[in-house]
Coordinates of C-alpha atoms in Angstrom, one line a residue:
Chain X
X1307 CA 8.1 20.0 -52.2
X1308 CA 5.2 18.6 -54.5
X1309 CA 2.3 18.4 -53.4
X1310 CA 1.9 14.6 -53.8
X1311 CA 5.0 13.7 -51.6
X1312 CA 3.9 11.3 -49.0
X1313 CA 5.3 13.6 -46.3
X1314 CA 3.1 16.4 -47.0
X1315 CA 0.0 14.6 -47.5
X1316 CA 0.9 13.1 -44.3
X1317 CA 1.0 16.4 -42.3
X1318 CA -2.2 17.6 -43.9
X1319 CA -4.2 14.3 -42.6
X1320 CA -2.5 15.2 -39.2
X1321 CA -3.7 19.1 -39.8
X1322 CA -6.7 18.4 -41.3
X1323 CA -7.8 16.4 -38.5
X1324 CA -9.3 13.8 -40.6
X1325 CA -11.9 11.5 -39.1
X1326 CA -10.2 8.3 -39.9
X1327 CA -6.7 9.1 -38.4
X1328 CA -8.0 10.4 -35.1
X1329 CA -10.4 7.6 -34.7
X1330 CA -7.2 5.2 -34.4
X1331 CA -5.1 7.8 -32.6
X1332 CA -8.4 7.5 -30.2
X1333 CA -8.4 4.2 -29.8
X1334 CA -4.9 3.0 -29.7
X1335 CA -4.7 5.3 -26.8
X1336 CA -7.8 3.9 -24.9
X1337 CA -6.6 0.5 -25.2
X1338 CA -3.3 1.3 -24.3
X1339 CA -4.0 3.8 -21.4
X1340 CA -6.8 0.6 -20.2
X1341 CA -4.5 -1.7 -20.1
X1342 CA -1.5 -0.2 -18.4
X1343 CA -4.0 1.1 -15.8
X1344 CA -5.0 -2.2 -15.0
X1345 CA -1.2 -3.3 -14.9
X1346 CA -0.5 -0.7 -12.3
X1347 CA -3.5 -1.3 -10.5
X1348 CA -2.4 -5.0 -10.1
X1349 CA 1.7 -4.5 -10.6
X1350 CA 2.4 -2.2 -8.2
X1351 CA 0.7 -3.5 -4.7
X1352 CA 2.3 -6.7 -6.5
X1353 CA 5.6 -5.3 -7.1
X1354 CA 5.9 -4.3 -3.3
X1355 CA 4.0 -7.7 -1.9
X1356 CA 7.1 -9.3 -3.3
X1357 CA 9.7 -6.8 -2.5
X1358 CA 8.6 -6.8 1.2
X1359 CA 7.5 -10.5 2.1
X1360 CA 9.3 -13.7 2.3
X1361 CA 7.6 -16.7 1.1
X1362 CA 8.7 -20.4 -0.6
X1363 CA 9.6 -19.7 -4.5
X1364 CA 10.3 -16.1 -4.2
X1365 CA 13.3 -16.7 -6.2
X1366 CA 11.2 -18.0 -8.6
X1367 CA 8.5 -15.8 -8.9
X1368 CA 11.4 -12.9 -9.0
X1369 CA 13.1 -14.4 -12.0
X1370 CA 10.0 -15.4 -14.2
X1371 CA 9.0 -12.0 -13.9
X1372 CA 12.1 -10.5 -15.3
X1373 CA 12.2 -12.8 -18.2
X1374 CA 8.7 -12.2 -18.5
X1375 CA 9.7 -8.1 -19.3
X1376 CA 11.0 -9.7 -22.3
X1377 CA 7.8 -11.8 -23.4
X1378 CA 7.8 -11.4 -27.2
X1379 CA 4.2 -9.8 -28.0
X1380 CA 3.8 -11.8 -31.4
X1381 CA 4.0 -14.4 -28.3
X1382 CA 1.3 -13.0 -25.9
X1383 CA -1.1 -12.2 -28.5
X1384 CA -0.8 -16.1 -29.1
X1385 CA -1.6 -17.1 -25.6
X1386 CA -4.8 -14.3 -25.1
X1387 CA -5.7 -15.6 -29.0
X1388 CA -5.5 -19.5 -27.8
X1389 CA -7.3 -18.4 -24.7
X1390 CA -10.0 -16.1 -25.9
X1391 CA -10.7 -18.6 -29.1
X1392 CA -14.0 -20.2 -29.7
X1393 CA -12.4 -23.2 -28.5
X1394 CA -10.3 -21.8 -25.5
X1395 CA -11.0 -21.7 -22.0
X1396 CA -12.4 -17.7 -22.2
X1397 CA -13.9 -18.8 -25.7
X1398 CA -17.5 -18.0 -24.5
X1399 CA -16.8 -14.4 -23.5
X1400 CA -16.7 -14.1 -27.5
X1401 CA -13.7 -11.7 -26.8
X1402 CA -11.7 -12.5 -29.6
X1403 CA -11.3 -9.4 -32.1
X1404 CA -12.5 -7.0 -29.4
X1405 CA -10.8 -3.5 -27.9
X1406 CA -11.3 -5.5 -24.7
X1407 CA -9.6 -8.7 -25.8
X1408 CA -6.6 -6.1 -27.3
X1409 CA -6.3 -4.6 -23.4
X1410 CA -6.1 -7.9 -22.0
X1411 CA -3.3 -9.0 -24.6
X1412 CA -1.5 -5.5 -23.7
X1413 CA -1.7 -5.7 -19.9
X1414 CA -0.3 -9.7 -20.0
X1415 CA 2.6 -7.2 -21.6
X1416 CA 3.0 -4.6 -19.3
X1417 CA 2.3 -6.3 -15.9
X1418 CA 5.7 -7.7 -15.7
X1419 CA 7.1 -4.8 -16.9
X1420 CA 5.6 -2.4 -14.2
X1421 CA 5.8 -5.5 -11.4
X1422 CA 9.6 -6.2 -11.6
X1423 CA 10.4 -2.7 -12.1
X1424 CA 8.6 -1.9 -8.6
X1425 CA 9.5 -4.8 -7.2
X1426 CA 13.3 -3.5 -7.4
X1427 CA 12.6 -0.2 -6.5
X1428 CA 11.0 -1.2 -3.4
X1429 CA 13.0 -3.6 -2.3
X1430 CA 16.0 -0.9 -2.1
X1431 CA 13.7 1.7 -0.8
X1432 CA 13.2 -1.2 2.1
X1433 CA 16.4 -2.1 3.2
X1434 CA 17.0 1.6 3.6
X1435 CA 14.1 2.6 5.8
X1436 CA 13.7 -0.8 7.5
X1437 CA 15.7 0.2 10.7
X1438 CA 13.8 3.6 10.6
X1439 CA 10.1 2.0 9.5
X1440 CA 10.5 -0.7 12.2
X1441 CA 11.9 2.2 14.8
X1442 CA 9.0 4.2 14.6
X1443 CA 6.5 1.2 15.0
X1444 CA 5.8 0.2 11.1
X1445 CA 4.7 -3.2 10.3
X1446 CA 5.6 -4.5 6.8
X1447 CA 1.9 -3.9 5.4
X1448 CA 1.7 -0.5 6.9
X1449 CA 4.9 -0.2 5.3
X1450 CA 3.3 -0.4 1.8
X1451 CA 2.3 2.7 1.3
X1452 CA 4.8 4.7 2.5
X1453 CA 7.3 3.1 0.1
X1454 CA 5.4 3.3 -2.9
X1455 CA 5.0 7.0 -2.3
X1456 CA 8.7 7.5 -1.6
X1457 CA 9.0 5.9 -4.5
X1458 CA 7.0 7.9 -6.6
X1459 CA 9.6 8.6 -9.3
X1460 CA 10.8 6.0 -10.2
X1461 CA 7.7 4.0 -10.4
X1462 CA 6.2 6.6 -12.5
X1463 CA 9.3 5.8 -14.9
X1464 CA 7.9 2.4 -14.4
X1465 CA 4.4 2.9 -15.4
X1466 CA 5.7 5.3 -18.1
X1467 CA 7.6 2.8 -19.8
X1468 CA 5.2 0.1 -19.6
X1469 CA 3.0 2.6 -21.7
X1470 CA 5.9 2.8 -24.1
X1471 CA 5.7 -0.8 -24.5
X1472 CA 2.5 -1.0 -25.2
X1473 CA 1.6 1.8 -27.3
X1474 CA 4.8 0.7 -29.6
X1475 CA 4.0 -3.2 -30.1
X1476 CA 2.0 -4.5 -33.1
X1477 CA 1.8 -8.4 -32.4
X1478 CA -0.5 -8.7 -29.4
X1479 CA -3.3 -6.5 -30.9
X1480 CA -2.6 -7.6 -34.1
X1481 CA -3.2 -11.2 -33.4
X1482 CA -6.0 -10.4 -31.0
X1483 CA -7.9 -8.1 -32.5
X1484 CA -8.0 -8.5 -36.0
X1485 CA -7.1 -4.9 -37.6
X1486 CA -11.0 -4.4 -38.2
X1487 CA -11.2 -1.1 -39.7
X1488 CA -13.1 1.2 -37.1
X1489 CA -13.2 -1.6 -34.6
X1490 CA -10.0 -2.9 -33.3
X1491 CA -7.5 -0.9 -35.9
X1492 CA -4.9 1.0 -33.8
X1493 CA -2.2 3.2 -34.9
X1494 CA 0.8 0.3 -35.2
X1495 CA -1.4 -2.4 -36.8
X1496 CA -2.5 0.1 -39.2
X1497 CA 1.1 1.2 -40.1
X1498 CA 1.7 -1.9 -41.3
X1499 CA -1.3 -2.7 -43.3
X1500 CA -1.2 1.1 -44.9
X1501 CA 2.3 0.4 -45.7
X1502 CA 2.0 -2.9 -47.1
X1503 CA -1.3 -2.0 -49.0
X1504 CA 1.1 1.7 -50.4
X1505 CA -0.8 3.9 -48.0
X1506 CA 1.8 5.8 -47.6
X1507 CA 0.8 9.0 -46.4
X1508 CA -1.5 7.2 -43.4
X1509 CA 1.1 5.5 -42.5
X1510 CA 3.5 8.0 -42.4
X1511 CA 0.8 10.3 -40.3
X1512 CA 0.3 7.8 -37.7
X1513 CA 4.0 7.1 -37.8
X1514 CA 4.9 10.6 -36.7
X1515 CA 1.8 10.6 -34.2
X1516 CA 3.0 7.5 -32.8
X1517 CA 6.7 9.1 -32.7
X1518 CA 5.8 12.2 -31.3
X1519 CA 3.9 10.2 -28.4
X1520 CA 6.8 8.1 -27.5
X1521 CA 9.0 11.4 -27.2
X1522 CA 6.5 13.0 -25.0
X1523 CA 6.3 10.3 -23.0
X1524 CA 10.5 10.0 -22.8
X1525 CA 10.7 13.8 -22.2
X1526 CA 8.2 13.2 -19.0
X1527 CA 10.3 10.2 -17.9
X1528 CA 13.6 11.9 -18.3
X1529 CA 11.9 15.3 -16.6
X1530 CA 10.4 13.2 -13.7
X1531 CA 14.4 12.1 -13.0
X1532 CA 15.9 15.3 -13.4
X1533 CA 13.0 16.3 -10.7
X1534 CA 14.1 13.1 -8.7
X1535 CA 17.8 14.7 -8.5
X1536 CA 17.3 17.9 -7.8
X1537 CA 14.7 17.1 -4.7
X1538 CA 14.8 13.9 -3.3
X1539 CA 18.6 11.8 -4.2
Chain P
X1173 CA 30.7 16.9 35.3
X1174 CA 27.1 18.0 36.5
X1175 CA 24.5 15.7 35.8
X1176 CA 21.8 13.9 38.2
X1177 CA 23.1 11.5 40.7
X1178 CA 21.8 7.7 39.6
X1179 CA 19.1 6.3 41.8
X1180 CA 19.7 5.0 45.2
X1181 CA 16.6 2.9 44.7
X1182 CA 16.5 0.7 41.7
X1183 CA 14.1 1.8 39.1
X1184 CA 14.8 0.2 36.5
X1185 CA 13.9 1.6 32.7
X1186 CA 15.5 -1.3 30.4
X1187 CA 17.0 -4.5 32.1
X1188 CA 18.8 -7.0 30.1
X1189 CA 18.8 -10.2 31.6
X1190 CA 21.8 -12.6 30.4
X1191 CA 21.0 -11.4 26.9
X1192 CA 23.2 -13.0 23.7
X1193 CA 23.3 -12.6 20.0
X1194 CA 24.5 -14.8 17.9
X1195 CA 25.0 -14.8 13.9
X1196 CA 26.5 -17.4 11.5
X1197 CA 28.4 -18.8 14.5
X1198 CA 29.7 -16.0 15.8
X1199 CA 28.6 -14.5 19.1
X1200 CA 28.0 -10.8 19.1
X1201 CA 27.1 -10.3 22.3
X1202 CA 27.9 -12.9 25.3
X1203 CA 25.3 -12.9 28.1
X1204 CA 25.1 -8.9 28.5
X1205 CA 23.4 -7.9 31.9
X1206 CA 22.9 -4.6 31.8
X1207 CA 19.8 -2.3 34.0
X1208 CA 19.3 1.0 33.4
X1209 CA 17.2 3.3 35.6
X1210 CA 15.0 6.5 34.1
X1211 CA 17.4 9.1 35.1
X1212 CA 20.3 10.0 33.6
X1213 CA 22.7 9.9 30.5
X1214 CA 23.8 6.8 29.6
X1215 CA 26.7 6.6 27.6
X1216 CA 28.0 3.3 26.1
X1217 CA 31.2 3.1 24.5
X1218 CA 34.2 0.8 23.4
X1219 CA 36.1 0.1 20.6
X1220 CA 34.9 -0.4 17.1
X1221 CA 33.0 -3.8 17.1
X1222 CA 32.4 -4.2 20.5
X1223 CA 28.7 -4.2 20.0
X1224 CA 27.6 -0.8 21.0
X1225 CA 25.0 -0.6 17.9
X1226 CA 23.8 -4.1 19.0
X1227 CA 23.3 -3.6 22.3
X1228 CA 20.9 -0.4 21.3
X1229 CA 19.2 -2.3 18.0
X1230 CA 18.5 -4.9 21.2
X1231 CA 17.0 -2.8 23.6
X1232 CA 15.3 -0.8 21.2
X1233 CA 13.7 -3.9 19.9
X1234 CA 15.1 -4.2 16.3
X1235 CA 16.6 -7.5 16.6
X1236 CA 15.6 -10.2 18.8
X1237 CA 18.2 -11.7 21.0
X1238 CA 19.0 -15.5 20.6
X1239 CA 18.8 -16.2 24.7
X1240 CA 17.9 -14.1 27.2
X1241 CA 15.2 -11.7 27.5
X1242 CA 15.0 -7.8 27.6
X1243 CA 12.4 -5.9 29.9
X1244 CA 11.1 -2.3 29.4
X1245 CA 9.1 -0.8 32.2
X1246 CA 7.9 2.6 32.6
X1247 CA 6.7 3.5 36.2
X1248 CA 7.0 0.4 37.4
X1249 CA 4.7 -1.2 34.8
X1250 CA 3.6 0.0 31.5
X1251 CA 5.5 -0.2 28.0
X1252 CA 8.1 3.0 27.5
X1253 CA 7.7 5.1 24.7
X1254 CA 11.0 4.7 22.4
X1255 CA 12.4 6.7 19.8
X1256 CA 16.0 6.0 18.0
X1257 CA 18.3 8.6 16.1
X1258 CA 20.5 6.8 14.0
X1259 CA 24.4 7.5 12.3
X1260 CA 22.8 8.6 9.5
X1261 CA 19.3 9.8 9.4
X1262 CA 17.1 7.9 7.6
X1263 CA 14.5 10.5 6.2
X1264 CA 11.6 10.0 3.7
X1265 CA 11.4 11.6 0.2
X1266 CA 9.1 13.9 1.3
X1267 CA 8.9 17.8 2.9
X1268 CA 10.2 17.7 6.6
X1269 CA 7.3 19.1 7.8
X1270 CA 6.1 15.4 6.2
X1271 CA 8.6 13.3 7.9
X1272 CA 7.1 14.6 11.3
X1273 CA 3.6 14.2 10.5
X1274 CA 4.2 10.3 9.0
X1275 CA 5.9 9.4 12.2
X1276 CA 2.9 11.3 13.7
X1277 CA 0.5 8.7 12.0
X1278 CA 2.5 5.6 12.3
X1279 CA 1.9 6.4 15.9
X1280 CA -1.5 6.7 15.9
X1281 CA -2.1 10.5 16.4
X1282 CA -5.4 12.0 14.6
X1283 CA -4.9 13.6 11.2
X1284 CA -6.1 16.7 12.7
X1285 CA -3.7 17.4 15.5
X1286 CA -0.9 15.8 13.9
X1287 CA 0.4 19.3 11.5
X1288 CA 0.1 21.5 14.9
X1289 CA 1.7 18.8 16.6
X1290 CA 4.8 18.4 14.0
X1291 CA 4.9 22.3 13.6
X1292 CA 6.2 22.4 17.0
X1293 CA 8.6 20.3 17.2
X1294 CA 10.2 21.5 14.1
X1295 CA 10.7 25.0 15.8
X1296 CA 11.8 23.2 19.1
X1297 CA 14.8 22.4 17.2
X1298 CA 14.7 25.8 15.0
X1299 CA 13.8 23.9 11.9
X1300 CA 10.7 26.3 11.2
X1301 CA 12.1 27.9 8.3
X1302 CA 13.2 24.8 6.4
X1303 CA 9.5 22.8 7.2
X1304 CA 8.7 22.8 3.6
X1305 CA 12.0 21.8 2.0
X1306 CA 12.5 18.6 0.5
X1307 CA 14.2 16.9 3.4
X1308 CA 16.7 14.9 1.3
X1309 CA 18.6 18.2 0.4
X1310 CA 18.7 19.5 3.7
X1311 CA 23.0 19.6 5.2
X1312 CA 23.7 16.9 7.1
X1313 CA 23.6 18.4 10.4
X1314 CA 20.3 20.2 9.4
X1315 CA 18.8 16.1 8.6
X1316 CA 20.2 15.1 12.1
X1317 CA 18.4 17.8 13.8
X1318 CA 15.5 17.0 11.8
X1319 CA 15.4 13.3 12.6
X1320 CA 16.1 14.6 16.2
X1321 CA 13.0 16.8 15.7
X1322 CA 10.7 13.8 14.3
X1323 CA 11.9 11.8 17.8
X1324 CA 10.9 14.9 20.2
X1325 CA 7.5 14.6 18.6
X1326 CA 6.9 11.4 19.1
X1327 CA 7.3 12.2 23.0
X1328 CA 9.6 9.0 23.8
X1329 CA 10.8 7.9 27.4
X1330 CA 13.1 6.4 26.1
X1331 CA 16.0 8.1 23.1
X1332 CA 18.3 5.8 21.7
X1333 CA 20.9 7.5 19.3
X1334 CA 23.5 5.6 17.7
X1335 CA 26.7 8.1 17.0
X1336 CA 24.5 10.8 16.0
X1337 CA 27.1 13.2 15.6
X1338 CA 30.0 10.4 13.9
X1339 CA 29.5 12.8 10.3
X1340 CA 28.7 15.9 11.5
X1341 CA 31.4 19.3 11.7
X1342 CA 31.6 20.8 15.3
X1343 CA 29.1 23.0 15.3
X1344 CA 26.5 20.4 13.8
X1345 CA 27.9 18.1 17.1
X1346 CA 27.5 21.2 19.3
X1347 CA 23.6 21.2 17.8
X1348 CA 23.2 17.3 18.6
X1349 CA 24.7 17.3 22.0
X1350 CA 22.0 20.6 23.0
X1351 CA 19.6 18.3 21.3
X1352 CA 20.1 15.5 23.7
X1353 CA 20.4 17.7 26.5
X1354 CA 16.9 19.0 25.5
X1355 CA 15.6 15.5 25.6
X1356 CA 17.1 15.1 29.1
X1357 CA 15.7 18.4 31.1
X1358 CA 12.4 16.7 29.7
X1359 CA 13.0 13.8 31.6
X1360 CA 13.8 11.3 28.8
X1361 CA 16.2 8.5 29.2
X1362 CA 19.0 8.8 26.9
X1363 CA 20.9 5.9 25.5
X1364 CA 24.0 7.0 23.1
X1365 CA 26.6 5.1 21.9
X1366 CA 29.5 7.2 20.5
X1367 CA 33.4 6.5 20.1
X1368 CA 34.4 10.5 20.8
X1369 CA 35.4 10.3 24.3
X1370 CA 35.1 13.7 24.8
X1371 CA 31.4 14.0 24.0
X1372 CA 31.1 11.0 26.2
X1373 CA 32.5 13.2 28.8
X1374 CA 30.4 15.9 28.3
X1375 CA 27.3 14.5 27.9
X1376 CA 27.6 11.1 30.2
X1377 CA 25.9 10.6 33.7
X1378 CA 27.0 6.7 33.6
X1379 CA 29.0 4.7 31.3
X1380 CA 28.4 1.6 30.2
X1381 CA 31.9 0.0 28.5
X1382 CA 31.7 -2.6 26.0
X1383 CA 34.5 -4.8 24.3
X1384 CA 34.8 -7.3 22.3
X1385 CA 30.5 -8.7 22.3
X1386 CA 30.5 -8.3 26.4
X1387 CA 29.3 -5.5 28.7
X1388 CA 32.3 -4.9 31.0
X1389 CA 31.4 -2.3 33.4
X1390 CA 28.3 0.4 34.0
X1391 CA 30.0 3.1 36.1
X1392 CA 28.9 7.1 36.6
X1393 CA 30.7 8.9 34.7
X1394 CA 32.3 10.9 37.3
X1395 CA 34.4 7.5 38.6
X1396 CA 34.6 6.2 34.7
X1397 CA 37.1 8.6 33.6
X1398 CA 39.9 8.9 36.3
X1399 CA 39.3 5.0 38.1
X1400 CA 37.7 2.5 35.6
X1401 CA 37.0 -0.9 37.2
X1402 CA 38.6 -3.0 34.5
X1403 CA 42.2 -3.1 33.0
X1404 CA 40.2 -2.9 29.1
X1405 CA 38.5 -0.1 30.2
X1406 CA 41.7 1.6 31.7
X1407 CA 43.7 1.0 28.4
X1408 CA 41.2 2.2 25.9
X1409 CA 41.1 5.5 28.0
X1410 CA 44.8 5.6 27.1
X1411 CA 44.6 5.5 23.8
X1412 CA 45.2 2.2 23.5
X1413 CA 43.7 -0.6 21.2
X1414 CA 42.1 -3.0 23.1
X1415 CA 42.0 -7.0 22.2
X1416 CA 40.1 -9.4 22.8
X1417 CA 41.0 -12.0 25.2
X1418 CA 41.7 -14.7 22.3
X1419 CA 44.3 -12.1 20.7
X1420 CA 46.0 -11.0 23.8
X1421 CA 47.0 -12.4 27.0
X1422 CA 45.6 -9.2 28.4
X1423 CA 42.8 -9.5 31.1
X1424 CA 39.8 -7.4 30.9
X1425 CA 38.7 -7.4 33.8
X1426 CA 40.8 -7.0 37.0
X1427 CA 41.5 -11.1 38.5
X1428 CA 39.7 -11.0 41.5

């Protein structure tokens, strides 16, 4: 293999450790760790709010947010860009082209994601320890945090692929925050701009970072369900 | 068939007081009288669908009746502590030392006595070896005994169990049925449904018959078996299947 072939060059940078690589390795993961944190933190008391109370429109709510687990991200980087713009109802914030404006874009993303996934889980997890809750003297609310517990697995899945999501999209961020070099650049968005531009080696670099980070987060999500089998069916 | 003899003096535990239940139209259970006192074995059964599991989800306060009302006294006046074992034991995803405690904390006992507290149970039913397993892979007579365990800790008054031996081998039955018997040398009232008559006649002090949505008789057990007072009663003891009134011209009850 020569030593020019974009491969190689591309496993060097990753070797190397060069400054410029792991600075959007860095970031991609902060604003993609922020903003599924904040999902969960909001998703998951959601996700079981929903599961466990009945209230007018719950149909509703129930459907939008499965559609919603489909919401293109070319589509939600539009609504956080129209929101966050100079002239938008956020506009004064000056968010736009931030990390922060990039997590807000990325949690609109995942939130549905991590709330309908719950949502299900808990709502099974309900109806079979109802009788056995209500037996022992459980209210609904008191209820809450016993079934996201027994549902650990699962909703780790849940939190696991909403990372997946957003660590793999390049719409929201790109739209969002700009690509600024050593600002808001993050390891998708500067795929495509290496690769457009014949960066190839970059590209490929964060291209097999980015893949190795998806597999490790599938072998913890396939792991966490063998786990699930073996102690808990 | 030993057993204590009933009260001669009332003292009621759980009275139901012309009690129905009604869902989409139909009706469940038709103005069920029923008064149980604290002693004894109470036994109801019938056949399939004659609302043995209602009755019990009733008392034990897990569905609200549509007339009628339900009263649960303990010495005369305060609320009786109740526990329920179910068909099939409901039991968290956690260790089974952890199913103890939760129940534990759902009823209010301090975090610090609740481990000591859960730890004896568990070996009252000789589940001390198996306190750290997962309790979802536990046998199924091991999770009856556990959910049996989780009840004994939480100290009722009052056990319900529906069929909690239906899906269990003999010798997981023969564990349940010393299980309830433990419960009933403490002094707890015990309320079982089951469709085995012959755990009914071991274990029952009084049965109460049910068929088709309407408590028929409450008899001790020792008259129940050879001199039922009604003719439904009499032919489900002989094997036969019993109808309801608006599928056979069959009485249940004796006319007059």
């Amino acid at each position: 293999m020569n030593s020019h072939d974009p491969f190689t060059l591309a496993l060097s940078l990753i070797l190397s450790g060069d400054p410029g690589l792991f600075g959007i390795i860095q970031l991609s993961l902060q604003v993609s760790l922020s903003a599924v944190l904040v999902a969960s933190l909001i998703g998951l008391p959601l996700g079981a709010a929903i599961a466990l109370f009945r209230f007018p429109g719950r149909g509703l709510v129930i459907t939008l947010l499965n559609a919603l687990m489909g919401l293109p991200p070319v589509v939600a980087g539009l609504l956080v860009y129209l929101s966050l713009s100079r002239a938008g109802p956020l506009g004064q914030f000056g968010l736009l082209f931030t990390p922060t404006a990039m997590v807000i874009a990325q949690t609109l993303l995942v939130l549905p994601i991590i709330a309908a996934l719950t949502r299900q889980a808990i709502e099974d997890l309900w109806e079979e320890y109802r009788e056995q809750l209500q037996s022992m003297g459980s209210g609904r609310v008191r209820a809450i945090p016993t079934l996201l517990w027994d549902a650990r697995i699962t909703l780790t899945t849940a939190v696991l692929a909403g990372f997946g999501r957003a660590s793999a999209e390049v719409g929201a961020v790109l739209i969002v925050g700009g690509n600024i070099e050593g600002v808001t650049r993050v390891m998708t968005t500067a795929i495509a701009l290496e690769t457009s531009k014949g960066d190839l080696p970059l590209a490929l670099a964060l291209g097999l970072v980015l893949l190795a980070l998806v597999a490790a987060v599938n072998a913890v999500a396939y792991l966490l369900g063998q786990a699930s089998r073996r102690h808990m069916q | 068939m030993s057993g204590l003899p009933l009260a001669s003096v009332p003292d009621p535990v759980l009275e139901l007081r012309n009690v129905s239940f009604m869902r989409s139209g139909k009706v469940l259970l038709d103005h069920g009288n029923l008064m149980l006192t604290q002693q004894g074995r109470t036994i109801i059964i019938g056949p399939n669908g004659a609302g043995k599991s209602l009755l019990m989800r009733l008392a034990h306060g897990l569905l609200e009746p549509s007339s009628g009302t339900i009263v649960c006294r303990h010495n005369g006046s305060g609320t009786p502590r109740q526990a329920m074992v179910f068909q099939r034991p409901v039991l968290l995803r956690r260790s089974s030392l952890a199913n103890v405690t939760h129940a534990l904390a759902l009823r209010g006992v301090p975090r610090r006595i609740r481990r000591n507290q859960a730890e004896q149970a568990l070996a009252r039913f000789g589940l001390t070896h198996l306190a750290q397993r997962p309790a979802r892979i536990l046998s199924g007579g091991e999770q009856q005994r556990l959910a049996l365990a989780r009840a004994w800790a939480l100290e009722p008054d009052i056990l319900f169990l529906d069929e909690p031996s239906s899906a269990l081998d003999p010798a997981a039955t023969k564990a349940v049925e010393d299980a309830v018997n433990v419960f009933f040398r403490k002094g707890t009232k015990i309320v079982m449904t089951t469709h085995d008559l012959g755990q009914a006649r071991r274990l029952a002090d009084e049965v109460v018959f049910m068929c088709c949505g309407r408590i028929l008789e409450r008899t001790p057990a020792a008259t129940f078996f050879d001199t039922p007072t009604t003719v439904a009663a009499a032919a489900f003891l002989r094997g036969e299947l019993v109808l309801a009134p608006w599928e056979s011209p069959t009485p249940l009850t004796t006319n007059g």
